[in-house]
Coordinates of C-alpha atoms in Angstrom, one line a residue:
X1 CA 0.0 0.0 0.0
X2 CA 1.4 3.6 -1.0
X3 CA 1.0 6.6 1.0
X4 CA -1.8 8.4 -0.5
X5 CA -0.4 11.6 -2.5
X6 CA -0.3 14.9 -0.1
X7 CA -0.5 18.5 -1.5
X8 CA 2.6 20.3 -0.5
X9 CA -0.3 23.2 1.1
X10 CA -1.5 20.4 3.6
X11 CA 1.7 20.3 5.3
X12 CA 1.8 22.7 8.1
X13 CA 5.7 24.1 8.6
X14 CA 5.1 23.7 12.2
X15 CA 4.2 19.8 11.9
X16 CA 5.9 17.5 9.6
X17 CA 3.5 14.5 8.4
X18 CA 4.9 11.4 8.2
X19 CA 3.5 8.1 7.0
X20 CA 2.6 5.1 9.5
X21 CA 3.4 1.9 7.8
X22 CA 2.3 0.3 10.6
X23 CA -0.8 2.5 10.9
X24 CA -1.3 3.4 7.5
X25 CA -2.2 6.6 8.1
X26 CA -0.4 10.3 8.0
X27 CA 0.8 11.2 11.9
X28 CA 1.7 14.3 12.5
X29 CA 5.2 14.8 14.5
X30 CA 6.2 18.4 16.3
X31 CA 9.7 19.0 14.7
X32 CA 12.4 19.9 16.8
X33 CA 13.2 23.6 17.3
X34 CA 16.7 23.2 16.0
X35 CA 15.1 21.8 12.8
X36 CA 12.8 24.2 12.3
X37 CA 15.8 26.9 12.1
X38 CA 17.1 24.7 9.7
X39 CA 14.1 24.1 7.6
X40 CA 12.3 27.7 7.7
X41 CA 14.8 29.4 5.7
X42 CA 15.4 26.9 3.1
X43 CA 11.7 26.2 2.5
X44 CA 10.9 29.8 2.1
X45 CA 13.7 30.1 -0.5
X46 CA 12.9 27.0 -2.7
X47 CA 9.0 28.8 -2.1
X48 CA 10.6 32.1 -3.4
X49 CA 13.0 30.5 -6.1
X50 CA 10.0 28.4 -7.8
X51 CA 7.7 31.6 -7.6
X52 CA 10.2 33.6 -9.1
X53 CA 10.7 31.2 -11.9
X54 CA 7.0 30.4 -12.8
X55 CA 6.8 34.6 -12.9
X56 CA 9.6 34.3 -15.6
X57 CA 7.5 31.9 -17.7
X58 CA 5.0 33.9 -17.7
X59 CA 6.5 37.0 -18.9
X60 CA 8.0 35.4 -21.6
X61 CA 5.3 33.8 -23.1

C-alpha cells in the first residue's frame, strides 16, 4: 500500500506529516526547534525560487 499523495499546502511548517506503515495513516510529528531553524529558511527560498521562476515563464510567453 502507498502513501496516499499529499499537496505540499497540507503540510503545516510547524508539523511535519509522516506516513505510518504500521498505521497506515499520515501522523503528525512536532519538529524539533533546531530543525525548524534549519528548515524555515530553506523552504521559504525553494518557495521564493520556484515563484520567481513560474513569474519568468509567464512573462515570456
Amino acid at each position: 500500500m502507498k502513501p496516499p499523495n499529499i499537496s505540499y499546502k497540507e503540510i503545516t511548517i510547524q508539523q511535519l506529516k509522516a506516513w505510518n506503515w504500521s498505521t497506515e495513516r499520515y501522523e503528525v510529528y512536532e519538529l524539533p526547534w533546531y530543525l525548524k531553524l534549519y528548515l524555515y529558511p530553506t523552504i521559504w527560498t525553494i518557495k521564493g525560487a520556484v515563484e520567481a521562476a513560474i513569474r519568468q515563464l509567464e512573462r515570456t510567453k
